[in-house]
Short mmCIF file of C-alpha atoms in Angstrom, two decimals:
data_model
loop_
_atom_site.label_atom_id
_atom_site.label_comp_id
_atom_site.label_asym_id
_atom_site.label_seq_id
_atom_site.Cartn_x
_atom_site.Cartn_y
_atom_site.Cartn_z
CA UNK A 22 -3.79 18.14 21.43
CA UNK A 23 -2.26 15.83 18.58
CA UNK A 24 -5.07 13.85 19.47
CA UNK A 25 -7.90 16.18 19.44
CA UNK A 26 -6.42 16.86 15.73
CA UNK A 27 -5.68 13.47 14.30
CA UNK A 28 -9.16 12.16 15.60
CA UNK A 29 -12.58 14.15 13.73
CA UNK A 30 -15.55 14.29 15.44
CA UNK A 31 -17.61 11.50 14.84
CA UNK A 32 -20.63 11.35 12.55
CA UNK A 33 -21.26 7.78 13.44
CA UNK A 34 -19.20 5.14 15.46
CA UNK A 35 -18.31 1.56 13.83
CA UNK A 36 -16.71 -1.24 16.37
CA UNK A 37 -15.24 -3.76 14.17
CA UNK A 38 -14.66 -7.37 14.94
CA UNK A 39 -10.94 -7.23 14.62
CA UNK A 40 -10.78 -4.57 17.59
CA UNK A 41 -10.60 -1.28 15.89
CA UNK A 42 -12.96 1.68 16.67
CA UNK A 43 -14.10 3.42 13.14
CA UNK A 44 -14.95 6.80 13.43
CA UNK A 45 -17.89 8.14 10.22
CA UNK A 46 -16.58 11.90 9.75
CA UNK A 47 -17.66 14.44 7.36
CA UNK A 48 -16.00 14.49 4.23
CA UNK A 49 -14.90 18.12 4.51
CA UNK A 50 -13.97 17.44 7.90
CA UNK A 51 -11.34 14.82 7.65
CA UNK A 52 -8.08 15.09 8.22
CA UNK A 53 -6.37 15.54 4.29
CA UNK A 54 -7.96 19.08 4.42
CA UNK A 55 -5.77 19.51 7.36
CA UNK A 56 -2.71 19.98 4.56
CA UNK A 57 -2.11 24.19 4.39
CA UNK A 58 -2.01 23.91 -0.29
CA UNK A 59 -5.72 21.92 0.89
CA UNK A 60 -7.33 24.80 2.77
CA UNK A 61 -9.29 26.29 -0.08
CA UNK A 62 -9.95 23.40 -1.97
CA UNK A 63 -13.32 21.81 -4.25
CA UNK A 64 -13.11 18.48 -3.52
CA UNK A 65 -16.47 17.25 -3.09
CA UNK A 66 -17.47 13.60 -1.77
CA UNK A 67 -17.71 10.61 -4.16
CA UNK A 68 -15.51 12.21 -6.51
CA UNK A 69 -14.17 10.31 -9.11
CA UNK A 70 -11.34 10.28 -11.49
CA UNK A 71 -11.88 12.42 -14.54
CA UNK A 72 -12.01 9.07 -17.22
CA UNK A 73 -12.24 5.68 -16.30
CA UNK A 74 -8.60 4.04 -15.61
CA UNK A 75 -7.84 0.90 -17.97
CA UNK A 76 -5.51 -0.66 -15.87
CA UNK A 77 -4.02 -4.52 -15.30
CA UNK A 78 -5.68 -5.90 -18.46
CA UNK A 79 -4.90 -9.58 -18.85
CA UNK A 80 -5.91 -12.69 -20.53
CA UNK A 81 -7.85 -14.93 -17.88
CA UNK A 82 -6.28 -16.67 -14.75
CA UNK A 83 -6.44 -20.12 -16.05
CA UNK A 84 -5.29 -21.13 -12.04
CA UNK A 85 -8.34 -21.69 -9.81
CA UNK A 86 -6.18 -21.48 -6.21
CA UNK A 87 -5.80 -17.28 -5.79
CA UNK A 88 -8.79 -15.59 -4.31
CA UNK A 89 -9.55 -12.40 -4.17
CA UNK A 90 -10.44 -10.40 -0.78
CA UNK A 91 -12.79 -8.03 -0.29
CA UNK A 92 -12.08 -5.03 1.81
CA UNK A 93 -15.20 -3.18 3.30
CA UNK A 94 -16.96 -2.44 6.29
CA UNK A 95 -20.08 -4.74 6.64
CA UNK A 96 -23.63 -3.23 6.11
CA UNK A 97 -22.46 -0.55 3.80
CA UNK A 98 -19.55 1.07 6.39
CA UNK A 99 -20.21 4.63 7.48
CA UNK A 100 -23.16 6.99 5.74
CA UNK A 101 -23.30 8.90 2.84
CA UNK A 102 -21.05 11.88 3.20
CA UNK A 103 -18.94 10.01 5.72
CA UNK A 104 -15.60 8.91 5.48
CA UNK A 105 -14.00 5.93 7.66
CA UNK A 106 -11.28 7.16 9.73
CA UNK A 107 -9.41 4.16 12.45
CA UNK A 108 -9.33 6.06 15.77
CA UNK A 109 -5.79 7.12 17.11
CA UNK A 110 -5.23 6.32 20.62
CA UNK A 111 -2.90 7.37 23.11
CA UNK A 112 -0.78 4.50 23.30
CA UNK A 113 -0.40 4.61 19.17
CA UNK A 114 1.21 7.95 19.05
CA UNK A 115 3.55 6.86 21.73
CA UNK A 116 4.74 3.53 19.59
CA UNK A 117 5.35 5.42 16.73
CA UNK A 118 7.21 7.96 18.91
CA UNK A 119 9.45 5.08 20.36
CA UNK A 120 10.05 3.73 16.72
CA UNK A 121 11.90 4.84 13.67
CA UNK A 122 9.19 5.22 10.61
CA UNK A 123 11.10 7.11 8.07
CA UNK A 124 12.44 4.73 5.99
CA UNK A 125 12.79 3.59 1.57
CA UNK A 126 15.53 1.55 0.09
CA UNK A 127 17.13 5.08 -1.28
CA UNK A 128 17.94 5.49 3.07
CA UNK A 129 19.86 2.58 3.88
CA UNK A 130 18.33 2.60 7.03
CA UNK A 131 20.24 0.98 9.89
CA UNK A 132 18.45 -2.38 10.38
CA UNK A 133 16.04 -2.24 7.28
CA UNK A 134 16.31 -4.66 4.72
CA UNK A 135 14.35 -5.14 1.11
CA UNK A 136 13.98 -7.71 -1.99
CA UNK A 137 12.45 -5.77 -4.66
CA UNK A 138 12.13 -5.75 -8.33
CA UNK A 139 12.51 -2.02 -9.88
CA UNK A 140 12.22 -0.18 -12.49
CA UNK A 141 15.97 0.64 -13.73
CA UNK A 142 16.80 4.17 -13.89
CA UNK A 143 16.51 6.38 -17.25
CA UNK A 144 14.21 8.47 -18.97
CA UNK A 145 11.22 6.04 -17.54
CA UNK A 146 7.79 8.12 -17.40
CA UNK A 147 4.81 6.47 -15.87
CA UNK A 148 1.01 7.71 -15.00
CA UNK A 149 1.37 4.64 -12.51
CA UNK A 150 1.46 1.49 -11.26
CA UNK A 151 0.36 -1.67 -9.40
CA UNK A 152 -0.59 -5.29 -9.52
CA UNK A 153 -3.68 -7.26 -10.16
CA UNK A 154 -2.60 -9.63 -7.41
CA UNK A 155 -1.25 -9.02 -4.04
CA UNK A 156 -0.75 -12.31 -2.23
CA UNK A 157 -1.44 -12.22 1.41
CA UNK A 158 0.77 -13.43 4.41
CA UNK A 159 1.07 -12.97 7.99
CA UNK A 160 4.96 -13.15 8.81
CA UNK A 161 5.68 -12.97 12.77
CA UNK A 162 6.94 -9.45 13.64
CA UNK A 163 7.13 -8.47 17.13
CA UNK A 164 8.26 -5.24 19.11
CA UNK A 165 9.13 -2.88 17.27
CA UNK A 166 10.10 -5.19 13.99
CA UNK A 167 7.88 -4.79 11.10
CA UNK A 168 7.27 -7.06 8.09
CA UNK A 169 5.34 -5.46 4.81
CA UNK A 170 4.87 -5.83 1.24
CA UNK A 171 4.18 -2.73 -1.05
CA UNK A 172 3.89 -1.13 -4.57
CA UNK A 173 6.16 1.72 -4.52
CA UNK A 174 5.84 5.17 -6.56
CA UNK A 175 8.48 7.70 -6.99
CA UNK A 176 9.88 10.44 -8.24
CA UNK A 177 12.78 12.88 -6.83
CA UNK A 178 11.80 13.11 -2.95
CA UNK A 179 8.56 12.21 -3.61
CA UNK A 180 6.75 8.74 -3.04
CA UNK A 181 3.53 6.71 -2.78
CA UNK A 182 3.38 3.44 -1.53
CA UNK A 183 0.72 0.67 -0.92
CA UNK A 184 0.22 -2.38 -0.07
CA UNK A 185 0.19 -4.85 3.36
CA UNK A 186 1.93 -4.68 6.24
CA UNK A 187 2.50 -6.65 9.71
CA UNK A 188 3.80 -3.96 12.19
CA UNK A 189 2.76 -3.77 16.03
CA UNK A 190 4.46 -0.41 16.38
CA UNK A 191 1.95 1.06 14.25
CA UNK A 192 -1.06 -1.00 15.06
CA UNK A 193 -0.68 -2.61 18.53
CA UNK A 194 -1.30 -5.64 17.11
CA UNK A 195 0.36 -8.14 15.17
CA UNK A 196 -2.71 -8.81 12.23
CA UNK A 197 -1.76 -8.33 8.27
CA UNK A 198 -3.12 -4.96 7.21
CA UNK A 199 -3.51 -2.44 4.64
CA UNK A 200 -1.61 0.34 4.70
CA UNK A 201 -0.92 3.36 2.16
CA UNK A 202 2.36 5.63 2.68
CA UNK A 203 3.33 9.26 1.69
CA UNK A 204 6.45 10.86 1.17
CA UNK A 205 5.71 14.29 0.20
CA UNK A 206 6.64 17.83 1.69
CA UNK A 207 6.44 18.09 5.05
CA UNK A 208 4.34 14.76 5.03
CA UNK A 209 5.80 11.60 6.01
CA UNK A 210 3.43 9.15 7.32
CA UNK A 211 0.98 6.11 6.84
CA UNK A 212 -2.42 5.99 5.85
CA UNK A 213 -4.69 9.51 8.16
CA UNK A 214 -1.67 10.49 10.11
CA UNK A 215 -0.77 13.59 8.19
CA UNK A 216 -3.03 15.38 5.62
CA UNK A 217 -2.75 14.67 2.38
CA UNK A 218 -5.03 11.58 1.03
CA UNK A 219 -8.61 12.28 0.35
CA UNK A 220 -10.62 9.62 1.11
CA UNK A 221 -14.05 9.44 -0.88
CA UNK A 222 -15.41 6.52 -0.10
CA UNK A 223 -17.55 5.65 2.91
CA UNK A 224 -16.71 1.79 3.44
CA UNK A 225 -13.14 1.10 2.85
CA UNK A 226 -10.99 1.72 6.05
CA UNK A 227 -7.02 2.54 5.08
CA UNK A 228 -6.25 0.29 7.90
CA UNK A 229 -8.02 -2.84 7.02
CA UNK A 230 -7.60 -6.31 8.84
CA UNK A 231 -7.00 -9.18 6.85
CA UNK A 232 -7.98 -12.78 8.27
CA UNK A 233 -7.66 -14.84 4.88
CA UNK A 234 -4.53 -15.48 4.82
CA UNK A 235 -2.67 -17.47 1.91
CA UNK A 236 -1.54 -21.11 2.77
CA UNK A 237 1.48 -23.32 0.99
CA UNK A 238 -0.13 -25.62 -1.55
CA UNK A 239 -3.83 -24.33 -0.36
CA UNK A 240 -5.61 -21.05 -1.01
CA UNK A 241 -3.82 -17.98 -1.92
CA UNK A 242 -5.40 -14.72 -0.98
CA UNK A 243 -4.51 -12.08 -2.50
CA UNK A 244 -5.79 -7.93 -3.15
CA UNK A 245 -5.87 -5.43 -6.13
CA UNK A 246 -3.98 -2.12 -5.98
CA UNK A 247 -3.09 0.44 -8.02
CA UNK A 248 -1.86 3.55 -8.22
CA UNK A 249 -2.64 6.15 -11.27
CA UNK A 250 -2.36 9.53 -12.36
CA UNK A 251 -5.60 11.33 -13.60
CA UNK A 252 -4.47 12.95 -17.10
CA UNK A 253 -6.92 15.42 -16.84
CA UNK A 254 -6.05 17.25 -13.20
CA UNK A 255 -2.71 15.48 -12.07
CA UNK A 256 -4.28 13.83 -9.05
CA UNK A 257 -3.48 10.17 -8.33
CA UNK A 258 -5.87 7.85 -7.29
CA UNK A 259 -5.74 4.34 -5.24
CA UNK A 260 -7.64 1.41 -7.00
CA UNK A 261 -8.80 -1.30 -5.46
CA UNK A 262 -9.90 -4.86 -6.05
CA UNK A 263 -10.67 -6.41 -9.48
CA UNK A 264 -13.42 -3.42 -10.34
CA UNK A 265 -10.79 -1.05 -9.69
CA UNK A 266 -12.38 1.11 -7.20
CA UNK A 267 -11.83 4.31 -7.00
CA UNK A 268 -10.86 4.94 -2.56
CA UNK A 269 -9.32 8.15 -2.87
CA UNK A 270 -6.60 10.23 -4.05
CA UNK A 271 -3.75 12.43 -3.60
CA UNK A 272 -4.41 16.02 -5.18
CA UNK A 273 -1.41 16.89 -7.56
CA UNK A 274 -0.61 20.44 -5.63
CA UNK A 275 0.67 18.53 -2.80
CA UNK A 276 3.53 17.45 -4.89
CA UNK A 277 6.68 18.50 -6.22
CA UNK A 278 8.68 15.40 -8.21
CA UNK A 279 4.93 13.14 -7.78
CA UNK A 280 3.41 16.49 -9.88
CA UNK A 281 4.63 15.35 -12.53
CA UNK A 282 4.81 11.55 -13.58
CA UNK A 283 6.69 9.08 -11.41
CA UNK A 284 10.07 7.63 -12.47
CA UNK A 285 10.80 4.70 -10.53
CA UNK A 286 8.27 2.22 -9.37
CA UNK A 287 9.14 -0.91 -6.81
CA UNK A 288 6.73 -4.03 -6.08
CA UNK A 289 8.65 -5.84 -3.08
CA UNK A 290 8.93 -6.79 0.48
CA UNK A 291 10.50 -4.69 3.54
CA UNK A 292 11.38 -5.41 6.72
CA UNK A 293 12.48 -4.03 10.00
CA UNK A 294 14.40 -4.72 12.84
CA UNK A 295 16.83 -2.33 15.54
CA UNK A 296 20.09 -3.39 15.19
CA UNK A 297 21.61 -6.18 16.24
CA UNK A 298 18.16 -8.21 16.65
CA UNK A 299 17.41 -10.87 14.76
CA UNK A 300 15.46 -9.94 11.82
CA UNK A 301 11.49 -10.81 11.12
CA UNK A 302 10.61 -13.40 8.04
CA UNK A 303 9.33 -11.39 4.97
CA UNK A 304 6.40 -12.72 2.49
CA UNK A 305 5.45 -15.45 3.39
CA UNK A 306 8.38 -16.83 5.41
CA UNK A 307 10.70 -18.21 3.09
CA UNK A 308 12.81 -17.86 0.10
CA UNK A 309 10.85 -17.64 -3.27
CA UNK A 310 11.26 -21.04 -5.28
CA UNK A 311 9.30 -19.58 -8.21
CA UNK A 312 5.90 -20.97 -7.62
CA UNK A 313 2.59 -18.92 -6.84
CA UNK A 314 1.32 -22.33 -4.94
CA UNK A 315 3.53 -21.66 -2.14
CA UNK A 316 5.43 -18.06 -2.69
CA UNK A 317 4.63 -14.85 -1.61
CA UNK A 318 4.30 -12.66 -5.29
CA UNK A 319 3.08 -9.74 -7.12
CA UNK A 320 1.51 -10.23 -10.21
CA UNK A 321 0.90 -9.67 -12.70
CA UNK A 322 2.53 -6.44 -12.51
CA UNK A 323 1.82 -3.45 -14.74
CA UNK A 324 2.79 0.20 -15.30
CA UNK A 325 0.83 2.90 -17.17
CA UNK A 326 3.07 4.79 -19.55
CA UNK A 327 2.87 8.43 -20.13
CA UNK A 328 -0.02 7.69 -22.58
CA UNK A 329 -1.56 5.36 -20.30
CA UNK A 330 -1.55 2.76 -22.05
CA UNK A 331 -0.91 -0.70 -19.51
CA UNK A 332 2.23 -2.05 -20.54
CA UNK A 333 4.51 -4.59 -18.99
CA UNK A 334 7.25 -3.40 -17.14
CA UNK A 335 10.09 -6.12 -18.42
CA UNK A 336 12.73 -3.57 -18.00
CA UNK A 337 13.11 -4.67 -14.07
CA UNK A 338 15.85 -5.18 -12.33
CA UNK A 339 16.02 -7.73 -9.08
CA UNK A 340 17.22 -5.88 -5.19
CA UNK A 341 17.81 -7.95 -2.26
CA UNK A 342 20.35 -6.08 0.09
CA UNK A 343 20.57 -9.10 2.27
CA UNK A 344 20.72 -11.86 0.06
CA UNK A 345 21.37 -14.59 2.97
CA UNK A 346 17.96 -13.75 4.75
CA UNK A 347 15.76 -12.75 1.55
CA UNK A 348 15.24 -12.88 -2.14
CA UNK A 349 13.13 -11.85 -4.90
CA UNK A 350 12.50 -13.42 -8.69
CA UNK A 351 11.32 -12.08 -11.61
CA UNK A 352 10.03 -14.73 -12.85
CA UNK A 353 9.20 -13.29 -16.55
CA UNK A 354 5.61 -13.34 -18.03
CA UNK A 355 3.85 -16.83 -17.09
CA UNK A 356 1.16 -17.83 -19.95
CA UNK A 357 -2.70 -16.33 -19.44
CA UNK A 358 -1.33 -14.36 -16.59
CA UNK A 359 1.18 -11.65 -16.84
CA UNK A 360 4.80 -10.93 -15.21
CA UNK A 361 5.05 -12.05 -11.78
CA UNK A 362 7.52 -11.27 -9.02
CA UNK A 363 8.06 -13.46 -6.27
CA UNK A 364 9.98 -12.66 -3.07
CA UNK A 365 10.29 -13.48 0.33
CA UNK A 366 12.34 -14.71 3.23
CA UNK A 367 13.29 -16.76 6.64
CA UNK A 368 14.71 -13.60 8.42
CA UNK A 369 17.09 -14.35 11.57
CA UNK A 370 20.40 -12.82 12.42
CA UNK A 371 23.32 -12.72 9.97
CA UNK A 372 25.19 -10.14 12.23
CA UNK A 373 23.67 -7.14 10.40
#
């Protein structure tokens, strides 16, 4: 039954060549409108945001080793009036069932560990928040251990979060991914699993495989994400890539704190590991020296104040909880390019 709910029928099927089945369903058919405050809704496909967003504007890269990544299904993805779903199997719901997936650095979760850089509490309003460039890694996780980095939303008991993530109990697999996250209501989940995110695009899969994968002293891979508030309706919108492409959004009436504008935002790594195991590396495997050529960053990072104007966040403060298996840097504004944070670590077991 969970099944029959979670997967739409199919308009179209896509087989990938990283092993996922893509399933075209109708735009009104997918699962957001699943959410009981979505049920009488006018959403329409291809929506867009009410103005264009003017976000992450910087002076030019002058560095010629980051590359961006595309995400997108080849030949155009699934048709018009489609939406790409990643088809739930069996043996999915019953690794997320065996594994713990409710989890932020407000929960002190037994066995979850971050290195962040924050926002520091007070009367911070923002219409959102992301980075230009995501560097991408593929740490070893294994089991039920998971290894991600993400730009982090919040406000009261409400979040959004986005950004990569290595985690077999979600995937089956052990491949760097995209991944979106919402904490909202009676929603907890990642990417389709609960309603809530309306996708309107028909070639950008929430669950994307990455195979370029950023290499010490060689290329550095990286993607574009943010996340903003439409002034006009309250909704908030995913961007990706250097265009900023509108993917989809989250309609405001889902939302409680997230209704109005967040008030803490995170840009970070997270790991996870039961208790007692050693833990998984995090970034790109080792403690951040301060160097883009071989660390695992954000950057540069920006927030949208309540105006929306892009400013840059340099009231930031650095979290590690575990500071002998991971750090993060800010490392300030580097010239031509913006603020950067760098984190990562080794992992291993420090008896926590």
């Amino acid at each position: 039954m969970q099944l029959k709910l979670l997967n739409k029928p199919a308009v179209k099927t896509i087989h990938t060549e990283y092993g996922d089945i893509i399933d075209c369903v109708d735009f009104y058919k997918q699962p957001a409108f699943d959410h009981p405050l979505l049920k009488n809704h006018t959403f329409h496909y291809g929506m867009k945001p009410s103005t264009p967003f003017h976000v992450g504007a910087r002076d030019q890269d002058s560095s010629n080793f980051t590359k961006p990544v595309s995400i997108g299904l080849k030949g155009g993805g699934c048709p018009i009036g489609t939406v790409p779903i990643r088809r739930i199997t069996k043996e999915d719901l019953i690794r997320e069932r065996l594994s713990s997936r409710t989890m932020s650095s407000d929960d002190n979760t037994p066995g979850a560990h971050y290195a962040v850089a924050r926002t520091r509490s007070g009367s911070n309003k923002f219409l959102g928040a992301g980075a230009q460039e995501i560097s991408l890694h593929n740490p070893h996780a294994s089991g039920s251990q998971y290894s991600a980095a993400k730009i982090k939303i919040q406000n009261g008991p409400d979040s959004i979060e986005v950004g990569w993530r290595v985690d077999p109990s979600l995937y089956g697999d052990s491949q760097t991914r995209l991944f979106i996250r919402l904490d909202a209501g009676q929603s907890h989940c990642f990417n389709t699993r609960c309603p809530g995110f309306i996708i309107v695009r028909s070639d950008i899969p929430l669950d994307w495989a990455f195979h370029r994968i950023s290499q010490p002293f060689g290329d550095i891979f990286f993607i574009t994400a943010y996340i903003v508030k439409d002034k006009v309706n309250g909704n908030r919108w995913l961007l990706f890539e250097e265009e900023h492409i509108a993917v989809g959004f989250w309609p405001k009436r889902i939302f409680t704190g997230l209704g109005d504008l967040a008030n803490s935002v995170e840009w970070g790594g997270e790991v996870f590991s039961p208790p007692g195991t050693p833990k998984p590396p995090m970034g790109a495997g080792h403690f951040a020296i301060g160097s883009r050529r071989v660390d695992s960053f954000f950057g540069p990072i920006a927030v949208l104040n309540e105006y929306g104007q892009t400013v840059d966040p340099d009231n930031v403060e650095e979290f590690a909880d575990n500071k002998k298996l991971y750090n993060v840097r800010n490392k300030g504004i580097e010239k031509d390019f913006g603020r950067v944070i760098l984190y990562g670590g080794r992992g291993g077991s420090t008896g926590v």
